[in-house]
mmCIF file with all atom_site columns, C-alpha atoms in Angstrom:
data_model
loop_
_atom_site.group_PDB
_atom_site.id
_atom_site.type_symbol
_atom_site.label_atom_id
_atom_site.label_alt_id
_atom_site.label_comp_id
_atom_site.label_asym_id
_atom_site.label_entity_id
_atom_site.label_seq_id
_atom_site.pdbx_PDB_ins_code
_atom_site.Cartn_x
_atom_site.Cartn_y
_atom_site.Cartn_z
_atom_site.occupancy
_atom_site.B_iso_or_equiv
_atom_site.pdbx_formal_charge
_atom_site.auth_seq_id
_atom_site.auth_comp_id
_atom_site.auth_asym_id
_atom_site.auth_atom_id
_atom_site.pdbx_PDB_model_num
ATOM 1   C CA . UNK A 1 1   ? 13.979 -1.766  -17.438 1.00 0.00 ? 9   UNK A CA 1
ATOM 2   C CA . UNK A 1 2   ? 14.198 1.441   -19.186 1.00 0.00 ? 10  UNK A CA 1
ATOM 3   C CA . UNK A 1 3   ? 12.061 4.177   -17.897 1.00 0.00 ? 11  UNK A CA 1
ATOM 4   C CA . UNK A 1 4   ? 11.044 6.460   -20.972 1.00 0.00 ? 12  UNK A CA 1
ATOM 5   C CA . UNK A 1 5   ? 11.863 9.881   -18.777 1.00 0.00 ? 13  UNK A CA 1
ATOM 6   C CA . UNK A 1 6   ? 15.347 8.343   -18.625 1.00 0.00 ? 14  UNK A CA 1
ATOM 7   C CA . UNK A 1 7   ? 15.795 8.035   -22.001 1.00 0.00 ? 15  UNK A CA 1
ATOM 8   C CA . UNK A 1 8   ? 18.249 10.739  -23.779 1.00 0.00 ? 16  UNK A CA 1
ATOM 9   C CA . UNK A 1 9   ? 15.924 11.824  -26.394 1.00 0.00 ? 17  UNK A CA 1
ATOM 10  C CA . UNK A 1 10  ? 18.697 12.478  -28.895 1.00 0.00 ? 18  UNK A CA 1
ATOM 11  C CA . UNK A 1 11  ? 19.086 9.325   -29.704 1.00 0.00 ? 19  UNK A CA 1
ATOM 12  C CA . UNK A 1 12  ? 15.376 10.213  -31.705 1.00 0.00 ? 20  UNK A CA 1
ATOM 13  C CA . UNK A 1 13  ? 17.351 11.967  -34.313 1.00 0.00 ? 21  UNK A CA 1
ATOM 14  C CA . UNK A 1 14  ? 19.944 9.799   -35.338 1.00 0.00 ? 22  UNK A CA 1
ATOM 15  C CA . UNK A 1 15  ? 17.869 6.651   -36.191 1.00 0.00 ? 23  UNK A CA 1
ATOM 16  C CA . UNK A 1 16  ? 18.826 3.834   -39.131 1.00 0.00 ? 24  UNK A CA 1
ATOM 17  C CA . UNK A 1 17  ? 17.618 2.091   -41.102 1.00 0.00 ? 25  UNK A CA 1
ATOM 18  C CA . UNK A 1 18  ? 18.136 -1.737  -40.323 1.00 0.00 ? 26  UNK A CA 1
ATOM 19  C CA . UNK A 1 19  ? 19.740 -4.005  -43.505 1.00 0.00 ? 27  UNK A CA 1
ATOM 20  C CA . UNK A 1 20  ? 18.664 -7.745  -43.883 1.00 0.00 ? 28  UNK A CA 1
ATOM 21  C CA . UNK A 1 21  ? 21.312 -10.143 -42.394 1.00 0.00 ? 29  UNK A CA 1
ATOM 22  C CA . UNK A 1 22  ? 23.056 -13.234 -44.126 1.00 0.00 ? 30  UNK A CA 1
ATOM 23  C CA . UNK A 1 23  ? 23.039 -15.152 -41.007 1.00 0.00 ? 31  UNK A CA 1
ATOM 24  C CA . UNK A 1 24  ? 20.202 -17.554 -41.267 1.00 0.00 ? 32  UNK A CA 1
ATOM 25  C CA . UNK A 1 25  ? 19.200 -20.008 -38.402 1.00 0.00 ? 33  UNK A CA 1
ATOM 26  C CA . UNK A 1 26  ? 17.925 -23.438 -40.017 1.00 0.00 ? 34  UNK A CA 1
ATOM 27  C CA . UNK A 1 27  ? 14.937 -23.509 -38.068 1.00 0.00 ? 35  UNK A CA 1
ATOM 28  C CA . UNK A 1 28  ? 13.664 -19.892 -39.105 1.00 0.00 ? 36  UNK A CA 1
ATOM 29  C CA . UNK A 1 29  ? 14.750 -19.423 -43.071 1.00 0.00 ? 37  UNK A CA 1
ATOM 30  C CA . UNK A 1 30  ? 11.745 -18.287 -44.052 1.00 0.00 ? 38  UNK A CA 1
ATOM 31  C CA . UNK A 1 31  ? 11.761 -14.917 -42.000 1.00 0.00 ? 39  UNK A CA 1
ATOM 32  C CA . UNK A 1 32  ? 14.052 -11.776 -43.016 1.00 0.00 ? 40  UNK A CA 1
ATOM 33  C CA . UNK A 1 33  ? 16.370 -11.239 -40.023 1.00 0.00 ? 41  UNK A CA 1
ATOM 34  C CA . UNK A 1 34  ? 17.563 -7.980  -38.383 1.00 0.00 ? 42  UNK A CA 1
ATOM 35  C CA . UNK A 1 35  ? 20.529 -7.179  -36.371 1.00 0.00 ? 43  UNK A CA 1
ATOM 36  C CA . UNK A 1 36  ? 20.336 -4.720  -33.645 1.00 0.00 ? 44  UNK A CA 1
ATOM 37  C CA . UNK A 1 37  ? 22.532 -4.293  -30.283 1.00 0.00 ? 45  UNK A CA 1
ATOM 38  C CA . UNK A 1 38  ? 22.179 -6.540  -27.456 1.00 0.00 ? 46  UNK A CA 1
ATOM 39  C CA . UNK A 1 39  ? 23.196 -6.496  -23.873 1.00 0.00 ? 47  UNK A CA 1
ATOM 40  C CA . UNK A 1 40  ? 25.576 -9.209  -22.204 1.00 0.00 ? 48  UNK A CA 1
ATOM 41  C CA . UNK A 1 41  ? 26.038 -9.785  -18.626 1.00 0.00 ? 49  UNK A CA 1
ATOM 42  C CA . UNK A 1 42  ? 29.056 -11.072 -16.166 1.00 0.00 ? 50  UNK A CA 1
ATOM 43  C CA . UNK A 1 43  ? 29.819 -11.896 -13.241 1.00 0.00 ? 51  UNK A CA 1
ATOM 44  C CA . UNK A 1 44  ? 32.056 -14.239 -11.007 1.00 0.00 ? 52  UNK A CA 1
ATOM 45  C CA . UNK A 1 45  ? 30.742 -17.828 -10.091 1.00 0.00 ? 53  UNK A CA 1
ATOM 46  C CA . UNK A 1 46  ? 29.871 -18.120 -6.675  1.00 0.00 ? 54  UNK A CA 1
ATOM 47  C CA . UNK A 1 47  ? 33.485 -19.912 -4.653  1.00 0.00 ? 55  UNK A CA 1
ATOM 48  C CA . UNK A 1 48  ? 34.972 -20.518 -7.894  1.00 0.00 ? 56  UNK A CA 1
ATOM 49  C CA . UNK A 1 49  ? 38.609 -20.627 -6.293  1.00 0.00 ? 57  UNK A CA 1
ATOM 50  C CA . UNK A 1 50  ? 37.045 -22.974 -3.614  1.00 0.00 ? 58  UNK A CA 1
ATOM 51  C CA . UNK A 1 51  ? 35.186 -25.194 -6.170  1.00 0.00 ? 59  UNK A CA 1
ATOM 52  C CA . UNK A 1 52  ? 37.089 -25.577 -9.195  1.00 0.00 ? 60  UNK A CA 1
ATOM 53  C CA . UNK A 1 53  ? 39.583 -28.417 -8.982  1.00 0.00 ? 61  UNK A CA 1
ATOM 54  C CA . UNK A 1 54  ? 36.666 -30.392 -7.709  1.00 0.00 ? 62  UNK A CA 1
ATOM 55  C CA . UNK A 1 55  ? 34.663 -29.245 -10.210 1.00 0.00 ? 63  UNK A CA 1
ATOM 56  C CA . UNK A 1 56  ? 37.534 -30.577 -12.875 1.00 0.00 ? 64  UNK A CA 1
ATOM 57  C CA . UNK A 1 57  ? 37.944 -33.845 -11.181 1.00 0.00 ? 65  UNK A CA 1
ATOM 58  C CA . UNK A 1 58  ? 33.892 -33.841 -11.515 1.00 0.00 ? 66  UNK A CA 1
ATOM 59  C CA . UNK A 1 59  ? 33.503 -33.337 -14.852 1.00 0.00 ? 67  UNK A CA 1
ATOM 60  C CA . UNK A 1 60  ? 36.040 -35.930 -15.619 1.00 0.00 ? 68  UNK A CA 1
ATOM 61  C CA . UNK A 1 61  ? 33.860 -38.653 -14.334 1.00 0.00 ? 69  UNK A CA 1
ATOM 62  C CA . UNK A 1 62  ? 30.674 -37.407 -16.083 1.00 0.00 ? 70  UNK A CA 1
ATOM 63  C CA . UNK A 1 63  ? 29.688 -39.444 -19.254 1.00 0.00 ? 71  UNK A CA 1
ATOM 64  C CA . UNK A 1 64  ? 30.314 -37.645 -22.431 1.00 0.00 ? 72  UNK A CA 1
ATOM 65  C CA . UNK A 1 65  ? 28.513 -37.642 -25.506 1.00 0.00 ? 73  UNK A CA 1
ATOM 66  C CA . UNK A 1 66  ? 29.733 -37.958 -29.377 1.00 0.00 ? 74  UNK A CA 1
ATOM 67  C CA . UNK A 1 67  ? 30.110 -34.804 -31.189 1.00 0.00 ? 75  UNK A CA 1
ATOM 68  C CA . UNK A 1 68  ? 27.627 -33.694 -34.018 1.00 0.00 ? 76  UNK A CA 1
ATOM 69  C CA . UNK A 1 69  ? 28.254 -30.076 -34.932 1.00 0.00 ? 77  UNK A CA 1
ATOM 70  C CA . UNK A 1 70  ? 31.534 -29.436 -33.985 1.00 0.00 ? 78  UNK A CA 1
ATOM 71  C CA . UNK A 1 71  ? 35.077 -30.535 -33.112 1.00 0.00 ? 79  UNK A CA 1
ATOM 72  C CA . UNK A 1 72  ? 34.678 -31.240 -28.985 1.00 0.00 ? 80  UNK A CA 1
ATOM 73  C CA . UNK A 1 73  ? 35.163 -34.403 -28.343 1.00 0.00 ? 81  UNK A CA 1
ATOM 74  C CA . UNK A 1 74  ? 34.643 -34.047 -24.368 1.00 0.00 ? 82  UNK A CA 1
ATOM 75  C CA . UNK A 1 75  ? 31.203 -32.714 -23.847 1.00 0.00 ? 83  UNK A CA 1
ATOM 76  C CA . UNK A 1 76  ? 27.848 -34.293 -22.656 1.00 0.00 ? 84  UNK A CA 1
ATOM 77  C CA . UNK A 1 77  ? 25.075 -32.521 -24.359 1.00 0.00 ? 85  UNK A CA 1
ATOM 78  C CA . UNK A 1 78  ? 23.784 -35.394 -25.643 1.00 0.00 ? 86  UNK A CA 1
ATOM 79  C CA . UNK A 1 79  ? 23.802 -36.895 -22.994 1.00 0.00 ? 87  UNK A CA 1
ATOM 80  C CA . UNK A 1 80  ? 20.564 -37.885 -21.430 1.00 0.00 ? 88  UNK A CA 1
ATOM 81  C CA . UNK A 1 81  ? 18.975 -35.560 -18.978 1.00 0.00 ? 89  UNK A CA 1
ATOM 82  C CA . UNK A 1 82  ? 17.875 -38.707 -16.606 1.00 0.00 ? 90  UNK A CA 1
ATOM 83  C CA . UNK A 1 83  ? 21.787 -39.670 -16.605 1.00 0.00 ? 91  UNK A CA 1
ATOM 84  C CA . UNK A 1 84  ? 23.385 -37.924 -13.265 1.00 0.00 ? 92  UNK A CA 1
ATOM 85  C CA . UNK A 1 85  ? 26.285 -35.214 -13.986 1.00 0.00 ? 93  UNK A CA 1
ATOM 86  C CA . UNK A 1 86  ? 28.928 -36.347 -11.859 1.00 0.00 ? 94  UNK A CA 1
ATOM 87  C CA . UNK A 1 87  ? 29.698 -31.935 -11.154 1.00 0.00 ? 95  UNK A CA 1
ATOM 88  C CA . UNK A 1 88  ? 25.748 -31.606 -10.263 1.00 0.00 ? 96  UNK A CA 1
ATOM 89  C CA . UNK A 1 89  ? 26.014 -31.148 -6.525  1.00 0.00 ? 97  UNK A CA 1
ATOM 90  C CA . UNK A 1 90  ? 29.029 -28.999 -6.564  1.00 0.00 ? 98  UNK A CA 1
ATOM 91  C CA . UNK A 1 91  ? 27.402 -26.651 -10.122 1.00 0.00 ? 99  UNK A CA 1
ATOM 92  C CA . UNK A 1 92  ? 23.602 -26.223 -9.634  1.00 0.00 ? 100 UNK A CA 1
ATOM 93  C CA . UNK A 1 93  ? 23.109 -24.988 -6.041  1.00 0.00 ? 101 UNK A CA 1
ATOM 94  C CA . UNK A 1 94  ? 25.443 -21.925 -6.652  1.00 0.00 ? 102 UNK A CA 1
ATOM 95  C CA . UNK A 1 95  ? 24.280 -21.579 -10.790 1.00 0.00 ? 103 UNK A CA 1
ATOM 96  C CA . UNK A 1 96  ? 20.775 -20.877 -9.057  1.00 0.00 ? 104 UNK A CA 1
ATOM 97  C CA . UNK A 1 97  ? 21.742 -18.596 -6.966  1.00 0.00 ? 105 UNK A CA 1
ATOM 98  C CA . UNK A 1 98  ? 23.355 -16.864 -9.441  1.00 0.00 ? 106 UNK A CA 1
ATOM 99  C CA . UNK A 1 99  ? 20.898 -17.008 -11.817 1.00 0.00 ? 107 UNK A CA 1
ATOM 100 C CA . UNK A 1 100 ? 17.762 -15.736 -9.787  1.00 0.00 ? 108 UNK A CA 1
ATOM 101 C CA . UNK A 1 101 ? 17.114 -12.430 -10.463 1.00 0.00 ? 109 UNK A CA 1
ATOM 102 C CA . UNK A 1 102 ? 16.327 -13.957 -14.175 1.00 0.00 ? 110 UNK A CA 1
ATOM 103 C CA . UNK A 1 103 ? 14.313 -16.851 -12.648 1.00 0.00 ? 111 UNK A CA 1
ATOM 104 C CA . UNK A 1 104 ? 12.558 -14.215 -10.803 1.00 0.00 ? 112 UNK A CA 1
ATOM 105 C CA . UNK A 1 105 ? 12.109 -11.055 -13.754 1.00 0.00 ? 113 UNK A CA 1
ATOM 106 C CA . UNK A 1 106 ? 11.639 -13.648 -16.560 1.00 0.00 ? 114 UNK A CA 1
ATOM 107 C CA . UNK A 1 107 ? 9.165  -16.403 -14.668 1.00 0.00 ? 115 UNK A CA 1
ATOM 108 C CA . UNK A 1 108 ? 11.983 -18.814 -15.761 1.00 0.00 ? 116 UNK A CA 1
ATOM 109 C CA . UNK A 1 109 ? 11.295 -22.159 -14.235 1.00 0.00 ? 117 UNK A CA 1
ATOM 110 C CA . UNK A 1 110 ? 13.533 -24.797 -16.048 1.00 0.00 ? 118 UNK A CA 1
ATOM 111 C CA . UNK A 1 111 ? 17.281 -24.766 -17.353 1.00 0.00 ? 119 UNK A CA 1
ATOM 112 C CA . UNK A 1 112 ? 19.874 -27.019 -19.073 1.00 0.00 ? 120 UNK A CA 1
ATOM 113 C CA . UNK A 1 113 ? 23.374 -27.237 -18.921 1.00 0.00 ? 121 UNK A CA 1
ATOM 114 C CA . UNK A 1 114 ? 26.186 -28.980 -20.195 1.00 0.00 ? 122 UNK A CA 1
ATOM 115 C CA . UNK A 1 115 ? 29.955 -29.095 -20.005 1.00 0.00 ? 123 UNK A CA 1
ATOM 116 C CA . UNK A 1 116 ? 32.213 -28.507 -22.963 1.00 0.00 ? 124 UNK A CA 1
ATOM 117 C CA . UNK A 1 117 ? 36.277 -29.314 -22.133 1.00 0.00 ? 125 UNK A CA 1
ATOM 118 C CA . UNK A 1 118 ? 38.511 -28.148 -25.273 1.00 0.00 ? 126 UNK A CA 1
ATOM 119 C CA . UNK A 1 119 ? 42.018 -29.612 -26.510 1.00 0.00 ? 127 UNK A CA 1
ATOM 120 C CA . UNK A 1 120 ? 44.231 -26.671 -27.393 1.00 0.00 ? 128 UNK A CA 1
ATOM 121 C CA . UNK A 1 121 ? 45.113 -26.373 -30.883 1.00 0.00 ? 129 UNK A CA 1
ATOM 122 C CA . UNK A 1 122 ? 42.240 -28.914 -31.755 1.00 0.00 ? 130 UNK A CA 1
ATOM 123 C CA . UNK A 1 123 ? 38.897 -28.268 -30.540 1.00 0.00 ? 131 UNK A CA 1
ATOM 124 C CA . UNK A 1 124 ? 36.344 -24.927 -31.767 1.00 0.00 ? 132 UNK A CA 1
ATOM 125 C CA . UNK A 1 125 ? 32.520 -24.723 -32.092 1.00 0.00 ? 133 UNK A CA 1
ATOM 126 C CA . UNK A 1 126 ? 31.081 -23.432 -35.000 1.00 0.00 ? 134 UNK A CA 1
ATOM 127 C CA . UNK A 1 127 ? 28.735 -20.522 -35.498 1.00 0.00 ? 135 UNK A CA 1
ATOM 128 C CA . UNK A 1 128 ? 25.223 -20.921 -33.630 1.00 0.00 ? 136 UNK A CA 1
ATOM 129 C CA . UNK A 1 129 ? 22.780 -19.541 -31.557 1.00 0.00 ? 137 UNK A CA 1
ATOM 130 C CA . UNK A 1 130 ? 20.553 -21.144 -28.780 1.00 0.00 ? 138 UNK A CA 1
ATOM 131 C CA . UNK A 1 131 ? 17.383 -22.053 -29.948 1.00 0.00 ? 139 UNK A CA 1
ATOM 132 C CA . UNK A 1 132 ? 14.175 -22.574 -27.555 1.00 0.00 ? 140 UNK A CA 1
ATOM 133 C CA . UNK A 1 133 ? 15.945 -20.561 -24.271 1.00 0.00 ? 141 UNK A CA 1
ATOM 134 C CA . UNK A 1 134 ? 14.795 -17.289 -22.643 1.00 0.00 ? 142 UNK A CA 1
ATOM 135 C CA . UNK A 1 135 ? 18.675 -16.173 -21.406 1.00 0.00 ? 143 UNK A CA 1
ATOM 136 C CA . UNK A 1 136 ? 21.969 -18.275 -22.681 1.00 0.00 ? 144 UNK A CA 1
ATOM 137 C CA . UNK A 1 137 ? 24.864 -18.634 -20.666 1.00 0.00 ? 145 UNK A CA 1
ATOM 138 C CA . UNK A 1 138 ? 28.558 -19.441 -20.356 1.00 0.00 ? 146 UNK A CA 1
ATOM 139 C CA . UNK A 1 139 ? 30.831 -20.099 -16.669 1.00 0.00 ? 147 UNK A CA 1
ATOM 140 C CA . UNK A 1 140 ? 34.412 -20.556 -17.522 1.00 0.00 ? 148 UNK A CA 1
ATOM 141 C CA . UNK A 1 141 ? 36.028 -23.009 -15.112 1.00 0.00 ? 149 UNK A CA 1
ATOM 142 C CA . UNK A 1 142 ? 39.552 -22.842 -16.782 1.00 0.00 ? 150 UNK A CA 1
ATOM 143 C CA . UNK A 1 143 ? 40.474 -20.315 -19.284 1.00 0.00 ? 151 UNK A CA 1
ATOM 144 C CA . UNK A 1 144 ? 44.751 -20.259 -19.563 1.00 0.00 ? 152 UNK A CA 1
ATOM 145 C CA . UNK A 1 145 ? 44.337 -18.224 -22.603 1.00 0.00 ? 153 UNK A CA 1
ATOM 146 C CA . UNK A 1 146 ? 41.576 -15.061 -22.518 1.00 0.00 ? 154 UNK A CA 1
ATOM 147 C CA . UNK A 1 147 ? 41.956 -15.099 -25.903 1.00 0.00 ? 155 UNK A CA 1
ATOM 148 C CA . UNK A 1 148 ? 39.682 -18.348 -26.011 1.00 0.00 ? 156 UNK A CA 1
ATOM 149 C CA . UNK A 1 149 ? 36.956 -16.996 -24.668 1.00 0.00 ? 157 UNK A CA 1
ATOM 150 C CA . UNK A 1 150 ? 33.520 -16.864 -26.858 1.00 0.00 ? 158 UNK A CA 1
ATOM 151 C CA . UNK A 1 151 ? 33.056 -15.149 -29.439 1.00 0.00 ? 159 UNK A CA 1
ATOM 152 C CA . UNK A 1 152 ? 30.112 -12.815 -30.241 1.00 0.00 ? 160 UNK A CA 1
ATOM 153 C CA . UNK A 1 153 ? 29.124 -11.979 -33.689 1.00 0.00 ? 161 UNK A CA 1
ATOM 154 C CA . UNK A 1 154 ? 27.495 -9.294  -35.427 1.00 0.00 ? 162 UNK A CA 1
ATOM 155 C CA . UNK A 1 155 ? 26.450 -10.650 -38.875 1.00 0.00 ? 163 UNK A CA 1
ATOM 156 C CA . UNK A 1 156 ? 25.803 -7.739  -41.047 1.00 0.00 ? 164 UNK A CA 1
ATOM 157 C CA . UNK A 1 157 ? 29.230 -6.161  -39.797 1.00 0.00 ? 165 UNK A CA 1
ATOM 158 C CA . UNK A 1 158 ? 30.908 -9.464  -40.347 1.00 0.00 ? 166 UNK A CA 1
ATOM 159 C CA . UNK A 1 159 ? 32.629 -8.464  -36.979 1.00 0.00 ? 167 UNK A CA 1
ATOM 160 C CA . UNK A 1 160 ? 33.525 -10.746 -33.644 1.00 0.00 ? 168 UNK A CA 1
ATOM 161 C CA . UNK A 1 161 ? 33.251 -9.462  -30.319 1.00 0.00 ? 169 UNK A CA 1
ATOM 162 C CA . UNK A 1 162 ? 34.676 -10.456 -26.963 1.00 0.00 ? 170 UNK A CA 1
ATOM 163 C CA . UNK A 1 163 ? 33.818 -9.852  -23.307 1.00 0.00 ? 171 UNK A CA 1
ATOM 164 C CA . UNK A 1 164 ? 37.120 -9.492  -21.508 1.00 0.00 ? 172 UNK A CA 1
ATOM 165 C CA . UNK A 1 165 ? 36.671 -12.582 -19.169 1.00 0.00 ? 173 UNK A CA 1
ATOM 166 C CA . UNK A 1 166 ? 38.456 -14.946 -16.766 1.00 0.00 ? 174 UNK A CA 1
ATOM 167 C CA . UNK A 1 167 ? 38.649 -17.716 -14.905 1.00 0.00 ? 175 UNK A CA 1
ATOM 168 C CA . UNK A 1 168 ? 35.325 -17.871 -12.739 1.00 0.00 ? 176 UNK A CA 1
ATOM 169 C CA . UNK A 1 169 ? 33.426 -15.388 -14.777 1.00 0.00 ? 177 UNK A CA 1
ATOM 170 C CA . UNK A 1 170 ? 29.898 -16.211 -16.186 1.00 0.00 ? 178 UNK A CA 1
ATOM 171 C CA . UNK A 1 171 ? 28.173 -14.213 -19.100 1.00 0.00 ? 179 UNK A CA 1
ATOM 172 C CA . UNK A 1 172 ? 24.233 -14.472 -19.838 1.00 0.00 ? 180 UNK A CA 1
ATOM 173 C CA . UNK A 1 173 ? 23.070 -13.528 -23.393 1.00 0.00 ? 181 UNK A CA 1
ATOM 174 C CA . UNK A 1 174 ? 20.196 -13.119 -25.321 1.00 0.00 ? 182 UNK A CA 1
ATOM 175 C CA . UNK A 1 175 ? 20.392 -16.992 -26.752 1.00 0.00 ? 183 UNK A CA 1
ATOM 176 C CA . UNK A 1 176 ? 19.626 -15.951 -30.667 1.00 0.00 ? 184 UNK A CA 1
ATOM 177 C CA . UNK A 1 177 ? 23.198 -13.595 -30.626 1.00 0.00 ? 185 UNK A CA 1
ATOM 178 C CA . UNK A 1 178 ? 25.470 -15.790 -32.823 1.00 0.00 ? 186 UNK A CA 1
ATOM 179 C CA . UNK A 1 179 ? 28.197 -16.632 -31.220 1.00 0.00 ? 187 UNK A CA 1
ATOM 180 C CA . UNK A 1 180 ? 31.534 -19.217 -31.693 1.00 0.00 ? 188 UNK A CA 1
ATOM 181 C CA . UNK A 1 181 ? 34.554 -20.808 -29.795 1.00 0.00 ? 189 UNK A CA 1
ATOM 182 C CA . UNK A 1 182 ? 38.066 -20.111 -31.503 1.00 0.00 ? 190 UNK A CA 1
ATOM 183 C CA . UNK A 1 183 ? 40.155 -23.103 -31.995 1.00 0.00 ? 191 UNK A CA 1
ATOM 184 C CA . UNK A 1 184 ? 41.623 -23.050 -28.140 1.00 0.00 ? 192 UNK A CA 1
ATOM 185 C CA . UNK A 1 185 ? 45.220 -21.970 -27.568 1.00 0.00 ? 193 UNK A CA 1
ATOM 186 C CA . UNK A 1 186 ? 44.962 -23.239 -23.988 1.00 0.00 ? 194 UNK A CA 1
ATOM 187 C CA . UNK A 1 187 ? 43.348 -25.398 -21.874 1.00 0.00 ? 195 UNK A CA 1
ATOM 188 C CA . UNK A 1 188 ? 39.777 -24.420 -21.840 1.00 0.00 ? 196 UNK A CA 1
ATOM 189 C CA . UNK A 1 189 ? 36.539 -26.017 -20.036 1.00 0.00 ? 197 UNK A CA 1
ATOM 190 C CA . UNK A 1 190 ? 33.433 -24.077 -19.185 1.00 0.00 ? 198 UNK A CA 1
ATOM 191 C CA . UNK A 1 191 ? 29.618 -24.919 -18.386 1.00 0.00 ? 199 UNK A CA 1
ATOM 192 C CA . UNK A 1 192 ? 27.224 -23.283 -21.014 1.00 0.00 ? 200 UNK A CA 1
ATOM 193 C CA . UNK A 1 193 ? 23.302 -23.445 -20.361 1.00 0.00 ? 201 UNK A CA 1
ATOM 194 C CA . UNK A 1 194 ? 20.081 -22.274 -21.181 1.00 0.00 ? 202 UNK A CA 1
ATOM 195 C CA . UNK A 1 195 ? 17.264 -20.909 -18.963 1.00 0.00 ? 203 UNK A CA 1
ATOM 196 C CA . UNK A 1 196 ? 14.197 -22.174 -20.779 1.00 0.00 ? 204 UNK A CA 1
#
């Protein structure tokens, strides 16, 4: 947190005034929304080197689900909750680890995940924010091309960011920044979540 003796009071003399945004989430059209800077985090995955061709050769035996919203055809969001991910053991004790100093500052006491596995030259997701989560959250497994990493985007400057990542990075979020997947150049398979 931001202690207010910290704070470079300058910053009180260049303030501006917010516009409306275009981007509109379905679930909230009736409210005016406003665009303002946000924080993202990284960091590595906890034995990524030691974990990730296992990882792989887990997530090929997980069940996938049909796609609805985008292009992905290997993904299992859909996919029920009670149904076991195949990666579970090898993903979740390290993904908690990682994740609790949120658990711990936010009271955060349930999460979701899901796999997404792209086909260069083929597979995007579309424009979207995460919806019902406290912190969103993306661990790329494989990443050939950094240039396929997620895009972040700022509405009212009709602008796209990116966080200079690699293989075995993870980035949190505040879940309601838009954000996107180019159409991959390379092979490309990550683990996004939400802490709820």
């Amino acid at each position: 947190m931001f202690r207010d003796d910290k704070i470079d009071r300058s910053i009180l003399k260049s303030i501006k005034t917010l516009r409306k945004n275009w981007f509109r989430s379905p679930e909230y059209e009736e409210f005016d929304l406003y665009e303002v800077p946000t924080f993202l985090y990284k960091k590595s995955f906890p034995d990524h080197k030691t974990i990730k061709e296992d990882l792989l050769k887990s997530i090929e035996r997980t069940e996938i689900s049909p796609s609805k919203f985008h292009t992905l055809k290997r993904h299992d969001w859909d996919v029920p909750p009670n149904i076991p991910r195949a990666y579970d053991h090898i993903f979740t004790p390290r993904f908690t680890k990682l994740c609790q100093p949120f658990f711990s500052r936010f009271g955060i006491r349930e999460y979701r995940y899901w796999f997404n596995q792209y086909e260069p030259g083929v597979d995007e997701c579309f424009i979207h924010c995460h919806q019902r989560a406290t912190i969103s959250g993306i661990y790329y497994i494989e990443l050939e091309n950094k240039k396929d990493a997620t895009i972040f985007v700022s509405p009212n400057a009709r602008k796209g960011y990116q966080v200079p990542v690699k293989e075995g990075d993870v980035l949190l979020w505040d879940p309601m920044v838009p954000h996107l997947a180019p159409k991959t150049r390379g092979a490309k398979t990550i683990i996004s979540f939400n802490l709820i």
